[in-house]
Coordinates of C-alpha atoms in Angstrom, one line a residue:
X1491 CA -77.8 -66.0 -25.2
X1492 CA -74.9 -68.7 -26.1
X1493 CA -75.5 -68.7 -29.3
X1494 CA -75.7 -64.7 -29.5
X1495 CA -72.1 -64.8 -27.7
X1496 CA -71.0 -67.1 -29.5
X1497 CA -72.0 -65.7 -32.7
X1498 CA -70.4 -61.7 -32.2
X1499 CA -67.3 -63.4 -30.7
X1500 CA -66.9 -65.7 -34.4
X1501 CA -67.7 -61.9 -36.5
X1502 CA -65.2 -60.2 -34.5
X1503 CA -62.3 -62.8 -35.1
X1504 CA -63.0 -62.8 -38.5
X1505 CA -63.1 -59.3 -39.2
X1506 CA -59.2 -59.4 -38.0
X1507 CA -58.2 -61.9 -39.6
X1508 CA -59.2 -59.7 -43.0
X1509 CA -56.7 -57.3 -42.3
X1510 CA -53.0 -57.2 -43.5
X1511 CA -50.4 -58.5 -41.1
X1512 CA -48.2 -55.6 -41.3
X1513 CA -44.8 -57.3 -40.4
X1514 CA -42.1 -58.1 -42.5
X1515 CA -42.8 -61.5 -44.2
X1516 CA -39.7 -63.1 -44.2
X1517 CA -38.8 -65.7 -47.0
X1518 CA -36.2 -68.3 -47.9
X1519 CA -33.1 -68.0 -46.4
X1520 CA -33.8 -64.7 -44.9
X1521 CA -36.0 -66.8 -42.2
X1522 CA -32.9 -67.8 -40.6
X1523 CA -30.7 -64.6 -41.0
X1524 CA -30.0 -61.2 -38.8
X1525 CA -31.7 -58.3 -39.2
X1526 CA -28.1 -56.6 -40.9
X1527 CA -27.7 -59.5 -43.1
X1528 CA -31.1 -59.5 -45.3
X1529 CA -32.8 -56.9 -47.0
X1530 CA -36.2 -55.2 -46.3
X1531 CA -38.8 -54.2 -49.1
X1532 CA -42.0 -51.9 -47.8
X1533 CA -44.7 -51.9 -50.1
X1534 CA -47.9 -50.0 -48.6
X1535 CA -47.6 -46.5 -49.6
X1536 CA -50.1 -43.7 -47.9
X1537 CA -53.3 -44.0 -49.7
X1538 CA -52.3 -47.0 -51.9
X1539 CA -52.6 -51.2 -50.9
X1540 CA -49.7 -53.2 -52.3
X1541 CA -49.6 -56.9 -51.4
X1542 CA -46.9 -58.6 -52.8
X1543 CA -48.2 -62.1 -54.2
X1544 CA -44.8 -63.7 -55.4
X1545 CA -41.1 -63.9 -54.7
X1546 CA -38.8 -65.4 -57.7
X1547 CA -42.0 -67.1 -59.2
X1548 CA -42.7 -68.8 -56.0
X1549 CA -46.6 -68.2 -54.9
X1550 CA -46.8 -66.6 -51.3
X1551 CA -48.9 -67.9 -48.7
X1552 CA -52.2 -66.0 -47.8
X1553 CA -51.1 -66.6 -44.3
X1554 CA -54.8 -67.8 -43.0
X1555 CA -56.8 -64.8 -44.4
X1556 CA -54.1 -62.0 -43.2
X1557 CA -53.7 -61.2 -46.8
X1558 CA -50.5 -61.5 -48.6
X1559 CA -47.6 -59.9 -47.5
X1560 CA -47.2 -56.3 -47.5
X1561 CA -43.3 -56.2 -46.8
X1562 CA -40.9 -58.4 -47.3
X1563 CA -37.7 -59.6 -45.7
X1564 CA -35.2 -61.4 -48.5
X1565 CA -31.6 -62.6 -48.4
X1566 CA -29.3 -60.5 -50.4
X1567 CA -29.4 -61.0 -54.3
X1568 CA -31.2 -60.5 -57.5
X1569 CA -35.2 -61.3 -56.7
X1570 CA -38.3 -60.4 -58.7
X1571 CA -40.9 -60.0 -57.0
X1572 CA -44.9 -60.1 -58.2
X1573 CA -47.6 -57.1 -56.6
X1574 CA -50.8 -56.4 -57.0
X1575 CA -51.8 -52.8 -56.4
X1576 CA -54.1 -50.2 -55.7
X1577 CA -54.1 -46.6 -56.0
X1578 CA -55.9 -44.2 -53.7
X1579 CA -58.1 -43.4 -56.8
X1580 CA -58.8 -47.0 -57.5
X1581 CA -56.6 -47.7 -60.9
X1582 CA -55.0 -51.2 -60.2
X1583 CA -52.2 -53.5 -61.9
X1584 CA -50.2 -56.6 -61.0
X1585 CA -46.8 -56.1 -62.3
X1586 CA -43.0 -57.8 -61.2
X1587 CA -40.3 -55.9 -60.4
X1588 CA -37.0 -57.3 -60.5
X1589 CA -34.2 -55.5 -58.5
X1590 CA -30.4 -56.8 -56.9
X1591 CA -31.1 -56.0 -53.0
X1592 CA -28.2 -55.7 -51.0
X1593 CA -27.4 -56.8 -46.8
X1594 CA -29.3 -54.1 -44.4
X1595 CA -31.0 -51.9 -46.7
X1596 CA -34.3 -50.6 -47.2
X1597 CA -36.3 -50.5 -50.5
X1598 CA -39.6 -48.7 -50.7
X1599 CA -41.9 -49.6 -53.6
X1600 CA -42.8 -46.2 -55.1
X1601 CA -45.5 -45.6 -58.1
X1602 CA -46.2 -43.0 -60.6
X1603 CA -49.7 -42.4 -62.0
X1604 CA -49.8 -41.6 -65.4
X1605 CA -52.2 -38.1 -66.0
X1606 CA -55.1 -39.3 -68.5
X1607 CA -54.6 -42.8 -68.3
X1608 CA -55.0 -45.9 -66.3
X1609 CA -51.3 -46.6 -66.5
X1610 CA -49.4 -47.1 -63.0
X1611 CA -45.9 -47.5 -62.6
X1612 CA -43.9 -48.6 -60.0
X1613 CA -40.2 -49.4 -58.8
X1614 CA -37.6 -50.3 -56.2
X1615 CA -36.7 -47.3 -54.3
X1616 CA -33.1 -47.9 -52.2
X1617 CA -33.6 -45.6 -48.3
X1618 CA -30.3 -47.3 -48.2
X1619 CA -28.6 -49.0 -44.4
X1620 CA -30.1 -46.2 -42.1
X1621 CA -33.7 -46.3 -42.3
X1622 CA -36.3 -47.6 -39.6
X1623 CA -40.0 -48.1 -41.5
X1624 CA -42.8 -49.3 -39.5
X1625 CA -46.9 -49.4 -40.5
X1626 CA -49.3 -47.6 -38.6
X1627 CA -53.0 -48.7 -39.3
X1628 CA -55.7 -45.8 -40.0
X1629 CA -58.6 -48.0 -40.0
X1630 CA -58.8 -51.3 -38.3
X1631 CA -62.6 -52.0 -39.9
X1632 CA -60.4 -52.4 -43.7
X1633 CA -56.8 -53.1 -43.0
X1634 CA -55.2 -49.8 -44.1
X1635 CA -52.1 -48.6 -42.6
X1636 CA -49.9 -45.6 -43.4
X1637 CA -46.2 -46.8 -44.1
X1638 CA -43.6 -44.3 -41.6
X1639 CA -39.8 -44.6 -42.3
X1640 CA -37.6 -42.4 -40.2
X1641 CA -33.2 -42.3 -40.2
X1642 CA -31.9 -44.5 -37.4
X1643 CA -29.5 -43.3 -34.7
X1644 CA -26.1 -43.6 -35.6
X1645 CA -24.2 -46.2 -33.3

């Protein structure tokens, strides 16, 4: 009966740790700065996986099997930073995308599909100073989670 217990408790906990950790990873100097100092970068689209795998050619941590980061916090500055990605239909590519982030904004990594080929495309988007983004997971069983940005309240 231990054992059984024992057992479904260990497959549970593992089957959480698989999915993404859907908080802004924060890296370098951006660990120690305010919110309104650093810059934000969102990468799971609806339907699509992103998980960013490199900042500035440095390798990310897997974060003890929470995946690789899925949004990023960075100091202001030029960064490139490495994805791997998905699309809904299952075409995938790694590429780096370099871009000069600036204090308190929002970037959103968008992606074209190319009609009759495997080619994907993505870039930087800029939602500029005002926007709050947050995930919202669709299924716990595989990690997915729909990516929601809304305008903030002026204050």
């Amino acid at each position: 009966m231990r054992l059984s217990l024992s057992l479904a408790a260990a497959a549970l906990l593992a089957s959480c740790a698989w999915g993404p950790v859907l908080e802004p990873y924060a890296v370098g100097a951006a660990e120690r700065m305010p919110v309104a100092e650093s810059a934000t970068v969102w990468g799971v689209r609806q339907g699509a996986r992103l998980h960013f795998t490199h900042v500035d050619g440095a390798s990310l941590p897997s974060r003890g099997g929470g995946g690789y980061p899925v949004s990023l916090v960075l100091a202001p500055g030029q960064h490139t930073l490495r994805a791997y990605f998905v699309t809904p239909d299952h075409r995938s590519t790694e590429q780096s995308l370099t871009a000069v982030l600036e204090a308190g904004h929002t970037y959103v990594v968008e992606y074209l599909l190319i009609p009759g080929t495997p080619a994907v495309l993505m870039k930087l988007v800029d939602q500029g100073k005002n926007q709050q983004c947050s995930y919202r997971r669709t299924d716990e069983l595989r990690g997915t989670a729909v990516l929601h940005c809304t305008a903030r309240a002026a204050s």
